[in-house]
Short mmCIF file of C-alpha atoms and ligand atoms in Angstrom, two decimals:
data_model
loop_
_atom_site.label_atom_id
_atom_site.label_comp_id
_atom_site.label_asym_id
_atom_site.label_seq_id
_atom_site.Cartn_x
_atom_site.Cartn_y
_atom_site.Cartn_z
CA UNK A 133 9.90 -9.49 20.68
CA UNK A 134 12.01 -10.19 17.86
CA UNK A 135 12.60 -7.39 15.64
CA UNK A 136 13.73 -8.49 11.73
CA UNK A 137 13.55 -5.00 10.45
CA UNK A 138 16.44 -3.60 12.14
CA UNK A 139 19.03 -2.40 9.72
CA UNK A 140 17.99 -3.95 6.84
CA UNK A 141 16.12 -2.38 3.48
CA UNK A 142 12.16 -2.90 2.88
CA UNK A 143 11.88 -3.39 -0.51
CA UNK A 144 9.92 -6.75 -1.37
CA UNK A 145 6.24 -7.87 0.53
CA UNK A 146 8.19 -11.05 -0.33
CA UNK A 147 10.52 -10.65 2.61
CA UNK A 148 7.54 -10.72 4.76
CA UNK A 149 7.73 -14.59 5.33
CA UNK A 150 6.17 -15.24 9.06
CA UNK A 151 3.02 -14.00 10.98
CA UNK A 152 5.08 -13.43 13.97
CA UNK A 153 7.24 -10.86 11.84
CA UNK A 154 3.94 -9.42 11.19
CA UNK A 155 2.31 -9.33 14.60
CA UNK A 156 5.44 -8.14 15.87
CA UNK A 157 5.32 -5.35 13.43
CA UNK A 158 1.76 -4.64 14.55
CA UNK A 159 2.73 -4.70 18.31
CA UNK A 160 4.89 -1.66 17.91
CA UNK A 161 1.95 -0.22 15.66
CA UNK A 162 -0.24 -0.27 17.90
CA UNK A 163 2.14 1.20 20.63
CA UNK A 164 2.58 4.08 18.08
CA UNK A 165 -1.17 5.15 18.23
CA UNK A 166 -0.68 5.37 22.07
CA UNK A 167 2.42 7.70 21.30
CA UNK A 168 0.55 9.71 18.99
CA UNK A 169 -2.73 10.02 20.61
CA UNK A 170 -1.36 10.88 23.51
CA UNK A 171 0.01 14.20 22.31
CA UNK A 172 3.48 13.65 24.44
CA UNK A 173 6.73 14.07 23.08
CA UNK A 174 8.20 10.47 22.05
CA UNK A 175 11.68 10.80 20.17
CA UNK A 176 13.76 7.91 19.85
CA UNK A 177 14.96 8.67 16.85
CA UNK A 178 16.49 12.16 17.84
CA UNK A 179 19.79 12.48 15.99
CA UNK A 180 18.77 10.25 13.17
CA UNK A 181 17.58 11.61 9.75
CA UNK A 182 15.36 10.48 6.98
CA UNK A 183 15.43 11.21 3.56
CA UNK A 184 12.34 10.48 1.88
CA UNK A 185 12.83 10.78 -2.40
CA UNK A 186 9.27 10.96 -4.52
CA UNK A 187 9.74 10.47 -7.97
CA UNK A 188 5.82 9.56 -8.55
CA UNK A 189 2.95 12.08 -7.37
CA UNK A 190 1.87 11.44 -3.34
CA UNK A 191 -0.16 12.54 -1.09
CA UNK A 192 -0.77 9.78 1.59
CA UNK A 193 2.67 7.76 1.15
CA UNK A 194 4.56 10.78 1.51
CA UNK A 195 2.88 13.00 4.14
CA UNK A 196 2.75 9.69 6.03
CA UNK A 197 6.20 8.77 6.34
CA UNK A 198 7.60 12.30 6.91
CA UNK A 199 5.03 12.81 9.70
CA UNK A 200 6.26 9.58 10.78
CA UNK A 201 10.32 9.70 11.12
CA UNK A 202 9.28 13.63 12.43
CA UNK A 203 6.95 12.09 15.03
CA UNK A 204 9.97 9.96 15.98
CA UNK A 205 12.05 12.59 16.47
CA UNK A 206 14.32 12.09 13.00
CA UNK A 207 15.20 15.03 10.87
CA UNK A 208 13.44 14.54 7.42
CA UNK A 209 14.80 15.49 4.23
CA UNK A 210 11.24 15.27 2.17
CA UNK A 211 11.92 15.84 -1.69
CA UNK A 212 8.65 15.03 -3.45
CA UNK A 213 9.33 16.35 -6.96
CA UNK A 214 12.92 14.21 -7.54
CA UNK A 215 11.58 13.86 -11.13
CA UNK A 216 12.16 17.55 -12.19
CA UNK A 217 14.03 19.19 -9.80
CA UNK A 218 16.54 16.90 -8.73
CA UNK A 219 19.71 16.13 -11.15
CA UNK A 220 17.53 13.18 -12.23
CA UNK A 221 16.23 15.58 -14.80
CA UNK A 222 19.89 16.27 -15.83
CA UNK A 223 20.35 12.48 -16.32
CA UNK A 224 21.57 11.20 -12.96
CA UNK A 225 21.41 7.74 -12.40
CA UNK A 226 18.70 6.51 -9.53
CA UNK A 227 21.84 4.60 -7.92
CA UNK A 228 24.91 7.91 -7.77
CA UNK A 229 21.48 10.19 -6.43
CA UNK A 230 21.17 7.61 -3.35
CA UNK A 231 24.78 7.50 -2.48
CA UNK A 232 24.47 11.65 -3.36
CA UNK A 233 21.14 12.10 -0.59
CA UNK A 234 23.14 9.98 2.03
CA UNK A 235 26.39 11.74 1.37
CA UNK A 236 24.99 15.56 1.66
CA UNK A 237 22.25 14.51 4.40
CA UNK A 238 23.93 11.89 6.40
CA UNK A 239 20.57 10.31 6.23
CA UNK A 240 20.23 6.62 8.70
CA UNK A 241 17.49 5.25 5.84
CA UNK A 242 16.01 6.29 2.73
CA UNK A 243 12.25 5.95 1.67
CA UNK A 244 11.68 5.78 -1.90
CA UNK A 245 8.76 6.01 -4.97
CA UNK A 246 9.79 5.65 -8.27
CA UNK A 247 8.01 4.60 -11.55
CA UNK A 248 10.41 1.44 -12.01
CA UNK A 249 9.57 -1.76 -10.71
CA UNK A 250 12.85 -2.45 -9.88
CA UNK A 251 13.57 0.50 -8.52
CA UNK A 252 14.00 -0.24 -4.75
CA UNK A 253 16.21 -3.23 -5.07
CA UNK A 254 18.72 -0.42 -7.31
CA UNK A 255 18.61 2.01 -4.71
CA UNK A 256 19.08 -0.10 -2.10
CA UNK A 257 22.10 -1.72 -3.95
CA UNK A 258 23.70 1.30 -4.46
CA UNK A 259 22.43 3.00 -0.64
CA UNK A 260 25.04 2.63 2.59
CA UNK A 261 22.01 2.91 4.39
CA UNK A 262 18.77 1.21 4.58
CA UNK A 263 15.96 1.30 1.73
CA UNK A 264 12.60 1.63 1.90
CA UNK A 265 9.56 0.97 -0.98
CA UNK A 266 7.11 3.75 -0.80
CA UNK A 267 5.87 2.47 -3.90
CA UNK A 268 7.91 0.75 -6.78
CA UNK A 269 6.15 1.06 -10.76
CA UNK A 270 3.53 -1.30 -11.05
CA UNK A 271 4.64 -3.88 -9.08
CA UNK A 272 4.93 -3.44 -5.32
CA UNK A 273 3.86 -1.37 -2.56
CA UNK A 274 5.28 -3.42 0.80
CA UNK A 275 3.89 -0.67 3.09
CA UNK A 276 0.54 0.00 2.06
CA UNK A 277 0.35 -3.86 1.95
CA UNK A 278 1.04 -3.57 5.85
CA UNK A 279 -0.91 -0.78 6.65
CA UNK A 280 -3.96 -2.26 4.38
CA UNK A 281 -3.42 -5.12 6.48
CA UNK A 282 -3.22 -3.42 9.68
CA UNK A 283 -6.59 -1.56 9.06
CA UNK A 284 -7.60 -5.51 8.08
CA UNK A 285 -6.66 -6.69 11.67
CA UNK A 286 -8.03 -3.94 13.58
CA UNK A 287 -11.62 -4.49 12.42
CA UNK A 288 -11.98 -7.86 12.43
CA UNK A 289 -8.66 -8.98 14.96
CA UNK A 290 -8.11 -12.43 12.66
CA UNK A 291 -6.82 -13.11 9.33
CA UNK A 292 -8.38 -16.33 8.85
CA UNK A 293 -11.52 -17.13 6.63
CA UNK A 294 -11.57 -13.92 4.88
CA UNK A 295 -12.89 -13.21 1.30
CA UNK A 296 -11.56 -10.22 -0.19
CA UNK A 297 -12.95 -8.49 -3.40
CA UNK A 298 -10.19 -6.48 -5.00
CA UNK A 299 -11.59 -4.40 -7.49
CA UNK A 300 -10.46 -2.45 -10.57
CA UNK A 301 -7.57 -1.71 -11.77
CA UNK A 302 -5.74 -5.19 -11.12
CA UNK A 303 -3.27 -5.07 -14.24
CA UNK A 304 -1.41 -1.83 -13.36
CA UNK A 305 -2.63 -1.69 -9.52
CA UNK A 306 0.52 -2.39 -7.03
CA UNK A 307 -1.38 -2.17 -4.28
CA UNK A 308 -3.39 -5.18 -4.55
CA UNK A 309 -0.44 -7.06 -5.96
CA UNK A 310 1.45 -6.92 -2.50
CA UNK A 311 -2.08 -7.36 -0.26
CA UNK A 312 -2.67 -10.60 -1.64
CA UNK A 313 0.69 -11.90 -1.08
CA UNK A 314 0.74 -10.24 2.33
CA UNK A 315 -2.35 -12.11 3.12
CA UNK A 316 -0.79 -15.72 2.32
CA UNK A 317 1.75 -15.63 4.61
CA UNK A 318 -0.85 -14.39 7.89
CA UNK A 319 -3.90 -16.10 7.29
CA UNK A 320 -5.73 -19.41 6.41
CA UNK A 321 -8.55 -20.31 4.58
CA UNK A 322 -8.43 -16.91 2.43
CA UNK A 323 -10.54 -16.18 -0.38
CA UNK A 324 -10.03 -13.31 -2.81
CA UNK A 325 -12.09 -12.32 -5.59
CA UNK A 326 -10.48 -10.27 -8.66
CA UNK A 327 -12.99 -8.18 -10.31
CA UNK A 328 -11.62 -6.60 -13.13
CA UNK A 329 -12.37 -5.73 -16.72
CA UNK A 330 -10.74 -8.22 -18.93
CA UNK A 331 -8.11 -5.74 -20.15
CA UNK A 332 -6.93 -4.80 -16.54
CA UNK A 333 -6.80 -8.73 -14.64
CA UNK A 334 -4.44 -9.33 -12.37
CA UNK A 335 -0.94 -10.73 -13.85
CA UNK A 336 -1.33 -14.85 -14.09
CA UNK A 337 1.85 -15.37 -12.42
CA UNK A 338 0.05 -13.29 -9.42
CA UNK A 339 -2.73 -15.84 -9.83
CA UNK A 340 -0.43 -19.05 -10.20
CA UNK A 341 1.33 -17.81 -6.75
CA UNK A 342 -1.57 -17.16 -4.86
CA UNK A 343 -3.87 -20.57 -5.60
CA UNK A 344 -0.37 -22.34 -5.08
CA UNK A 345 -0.23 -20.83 -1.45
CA UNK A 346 -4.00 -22.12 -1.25
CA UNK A 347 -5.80 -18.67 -1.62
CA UNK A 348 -9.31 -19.25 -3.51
CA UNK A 349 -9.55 -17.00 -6.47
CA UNK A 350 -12.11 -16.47 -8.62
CA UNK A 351 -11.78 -13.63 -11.51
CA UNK A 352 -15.04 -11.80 -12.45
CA UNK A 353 -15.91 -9.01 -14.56
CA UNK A 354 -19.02 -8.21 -12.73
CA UNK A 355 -19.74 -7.63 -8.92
CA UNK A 356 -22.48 -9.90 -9.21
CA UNK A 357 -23.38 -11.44 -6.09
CA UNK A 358 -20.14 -11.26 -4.84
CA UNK A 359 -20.94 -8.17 -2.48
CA UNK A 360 -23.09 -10.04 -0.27
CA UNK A 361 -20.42 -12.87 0.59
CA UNK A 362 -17.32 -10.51 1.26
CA UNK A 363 -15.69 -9.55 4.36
CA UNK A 364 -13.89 -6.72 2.68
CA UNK A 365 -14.13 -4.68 -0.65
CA UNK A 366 -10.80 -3.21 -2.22
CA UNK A 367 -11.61 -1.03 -4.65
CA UNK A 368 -8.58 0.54 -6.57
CA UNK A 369 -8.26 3.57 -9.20
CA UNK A 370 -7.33 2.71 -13.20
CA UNK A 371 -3.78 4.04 -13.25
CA UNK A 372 -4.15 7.16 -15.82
CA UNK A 373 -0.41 7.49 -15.75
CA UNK A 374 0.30 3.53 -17.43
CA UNK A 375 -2.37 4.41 -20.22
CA UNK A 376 -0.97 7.77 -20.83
CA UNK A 377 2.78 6.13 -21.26
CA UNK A 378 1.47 3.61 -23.41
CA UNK A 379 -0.69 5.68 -25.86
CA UNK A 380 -3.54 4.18 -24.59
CA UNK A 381 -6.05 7.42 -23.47
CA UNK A 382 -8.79 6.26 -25.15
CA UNK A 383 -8.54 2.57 -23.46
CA UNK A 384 -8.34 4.73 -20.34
CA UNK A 385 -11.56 6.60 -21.38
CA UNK A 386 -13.27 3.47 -21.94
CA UNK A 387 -12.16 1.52 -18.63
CA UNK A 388 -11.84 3.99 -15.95
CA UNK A 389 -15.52 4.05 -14.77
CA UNK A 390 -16.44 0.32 -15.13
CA UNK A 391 -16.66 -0.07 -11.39
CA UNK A 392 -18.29 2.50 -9.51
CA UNK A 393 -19.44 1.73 -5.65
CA UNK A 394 -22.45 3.02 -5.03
CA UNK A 395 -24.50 3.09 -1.99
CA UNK A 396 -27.01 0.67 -3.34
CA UNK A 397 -23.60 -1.83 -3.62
CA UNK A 398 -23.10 -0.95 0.21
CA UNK A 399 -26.48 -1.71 1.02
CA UNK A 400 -25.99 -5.12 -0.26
CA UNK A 401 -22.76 -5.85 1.97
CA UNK A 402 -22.84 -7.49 5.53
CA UNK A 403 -23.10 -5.68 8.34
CA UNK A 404 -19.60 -6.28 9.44
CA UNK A 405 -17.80 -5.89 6.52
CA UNK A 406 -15.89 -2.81 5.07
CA UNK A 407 -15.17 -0.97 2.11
CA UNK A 408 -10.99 -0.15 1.52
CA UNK A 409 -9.12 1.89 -1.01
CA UNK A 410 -6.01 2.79 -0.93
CA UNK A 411 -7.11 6.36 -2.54
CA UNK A 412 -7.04 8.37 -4.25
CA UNK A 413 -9.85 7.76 -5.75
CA UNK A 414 -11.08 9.52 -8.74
CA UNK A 415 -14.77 8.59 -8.74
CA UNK A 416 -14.77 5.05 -8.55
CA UNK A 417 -16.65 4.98 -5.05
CA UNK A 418 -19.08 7.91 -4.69
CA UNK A 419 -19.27 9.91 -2.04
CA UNK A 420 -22.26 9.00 -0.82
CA UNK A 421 -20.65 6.05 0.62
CA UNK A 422 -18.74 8.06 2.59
CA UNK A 423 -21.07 7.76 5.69
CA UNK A 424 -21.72 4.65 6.30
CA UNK A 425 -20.28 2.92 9.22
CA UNK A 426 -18.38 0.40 6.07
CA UNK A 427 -16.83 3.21 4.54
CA UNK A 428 -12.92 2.27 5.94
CA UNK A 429 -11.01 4.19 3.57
CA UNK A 430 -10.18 7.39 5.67
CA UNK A 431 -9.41 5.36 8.50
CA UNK A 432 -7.15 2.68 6.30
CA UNK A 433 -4.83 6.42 6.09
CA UNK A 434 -4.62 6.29 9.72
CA UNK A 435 -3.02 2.62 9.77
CA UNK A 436 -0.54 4.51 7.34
CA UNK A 437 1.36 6.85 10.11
CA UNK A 438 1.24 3.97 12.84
CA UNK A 439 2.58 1.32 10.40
CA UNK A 440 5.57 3.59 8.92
CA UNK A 441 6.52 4.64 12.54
CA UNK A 442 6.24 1.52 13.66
CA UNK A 443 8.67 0.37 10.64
CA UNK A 444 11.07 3.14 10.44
CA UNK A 445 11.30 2.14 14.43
CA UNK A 446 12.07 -1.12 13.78
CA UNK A 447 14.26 -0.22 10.79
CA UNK A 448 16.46 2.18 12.48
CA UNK A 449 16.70 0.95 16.25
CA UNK A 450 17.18 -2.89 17.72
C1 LIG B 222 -1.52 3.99 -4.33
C2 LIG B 222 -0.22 3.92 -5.09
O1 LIG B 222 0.53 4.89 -5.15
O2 LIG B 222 0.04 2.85 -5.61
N1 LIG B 222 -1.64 5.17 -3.56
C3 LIG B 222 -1.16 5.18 -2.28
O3 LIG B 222 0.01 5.02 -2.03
N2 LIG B 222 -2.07 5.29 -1.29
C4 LIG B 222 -2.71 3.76 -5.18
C5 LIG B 222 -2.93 4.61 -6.39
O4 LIG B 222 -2.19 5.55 -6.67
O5 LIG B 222 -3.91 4.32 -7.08
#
């Protein structure tokens, strides 16, 4: 299969632009849970190393992608507190630290999480080597868009005809920003609905893009009766950190508990469908939910280590 990953930088959902990338992606996913659950060594990546540069709290995204070049066989340079400890805090600029990590490490490809939206397209502008978005500000999140995806496809094995509630924190969210884009290019017939408080909607150009691509939205500040008619619930965390930089705590106070999934939501869903989050969560889906059979959210992480191995694969060999 054709492989449009190799040796190029991950920054943008938007250079997602074909179903067959996507499937062919998810091919080589899905031959990385064999790898794994097979418990036999599988290095081709020996030799190569990854650097992988947090400058934004992680626990998933970053456990996730080390365990996945390290799986592969790469040598991982994992730095998770870049904010204080590397010369960032003395003033370094984001694009003189990549060219620093892939002088002193020799590292094949950089992953990346910083606060600034346009913080992947710097670093991989300044980088010798390839870039990838483990999380940009508040606007993208390319893998968790694939791996939400992935966790999508292995329940229900379609894209088409799905309704989608994304719920929460819509205005600051990244994650649901790059889903919903994700999810025009693979599938037909797609319907998402935003449920938000007003102060935290999704961005209108978001909304302008997606009905132009022939998604049907609907924004709501309720669940309503939506929970019945969904395939899939996406509940997200309000983003403390946004509020906090903006002076904003008692907003925050106010907002962050609007939504709460509750097992007599649950009750009301279909059979078939399932309950996602990208997590953490920080009690916006109580933990009673965590038994039933549509709780997803533990195994969406799973998706997470197949997806980035399958990627950093692609990435780093033809
Ligand atoms: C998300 C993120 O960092 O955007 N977390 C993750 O990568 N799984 C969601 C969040 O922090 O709310």
């Amino acid at each position: 299969m054709k492989n449009d990953f190799y040796n190029k930088s991950y920054i943008s959902i938007d250079q997602i632009t074909s179903k067959e990338q996507v499937m062919s992606l998810f091919a080589v996913a899905n031959t990385m849970e064999k790898h794994v659950l097979s418990g036999k060594v599988y290095e081709p990546l020996k030799g190569m190393c990854v650097a992988v540069l947090f400058y934004q709290p992680s626990t998933r995204t970053f456990t996730s992608f080390s365990a996945a070049a390290k799986r592969l066989g790469a040598y991982v340079i994992g730095l998770n507190e870049m904010n204080s400890f590397s010369s960032a805090a003395k003033g370094e600029s984001l694009e003189d630290t990549i060219k620093a990590i892939h002088q002193t490490t020799g590292a094949n490809a950089i992953v990346i999480r910083h606060p600034d939206d346009n913080s992947s397209e710097v670093a991989a502008g300044a980088s010798y080597v390839p870039v990838v978005n483990g999380g940009s500000g508040k606007k993208e999140h390319p893998t968790q868009a694939l791996l939400d995806l992935y966790t999508i496809y292995r329940k229900f094995g379609r894209f088409n005809n799905l309704h989608i509630a994304m719920v929460g924190d819509l205005k600051f969210g990244r994650t649901i920003k790059s889903l919903s884009k994700l999810l025009t290019v693979v599938g037909e017939k797609i319907t998402i609905t935003f449920i938000s408080p007003k102060e935290l909607r999704a961005p209108k150009e978001l909304i302008k893009e997606l009905k132009e691509k022939g998604v049907t939205i609907s924004q709501k500040s309720q669940f309503g009766h939506v929970l019945e008619e969904v395939d899939v619930v996406y509940m997200t965390r309000v983003q403390k950190e946004w509020f906090e930089k903006e002076g904003k705590m008692e907003e925050y106070e106010r907002l962050k508990l609007k939504f709460i999934l509750e097992q007599k939501h649950v009750d009301k869903m279909k059979k078939e469908s399932i309950v996602m989050h990208p997590l953490p969560r920080v009690g916006e889906i109580l933990l009673e939910v965590d038994n039933d059979p549509r709780a997803w959210y533990f195994k969406q992480m799973r998706s997470g280590l197949y997806v980035r191995m399958a990627l950093l694969k692609s990435i780093l060999l033809k």
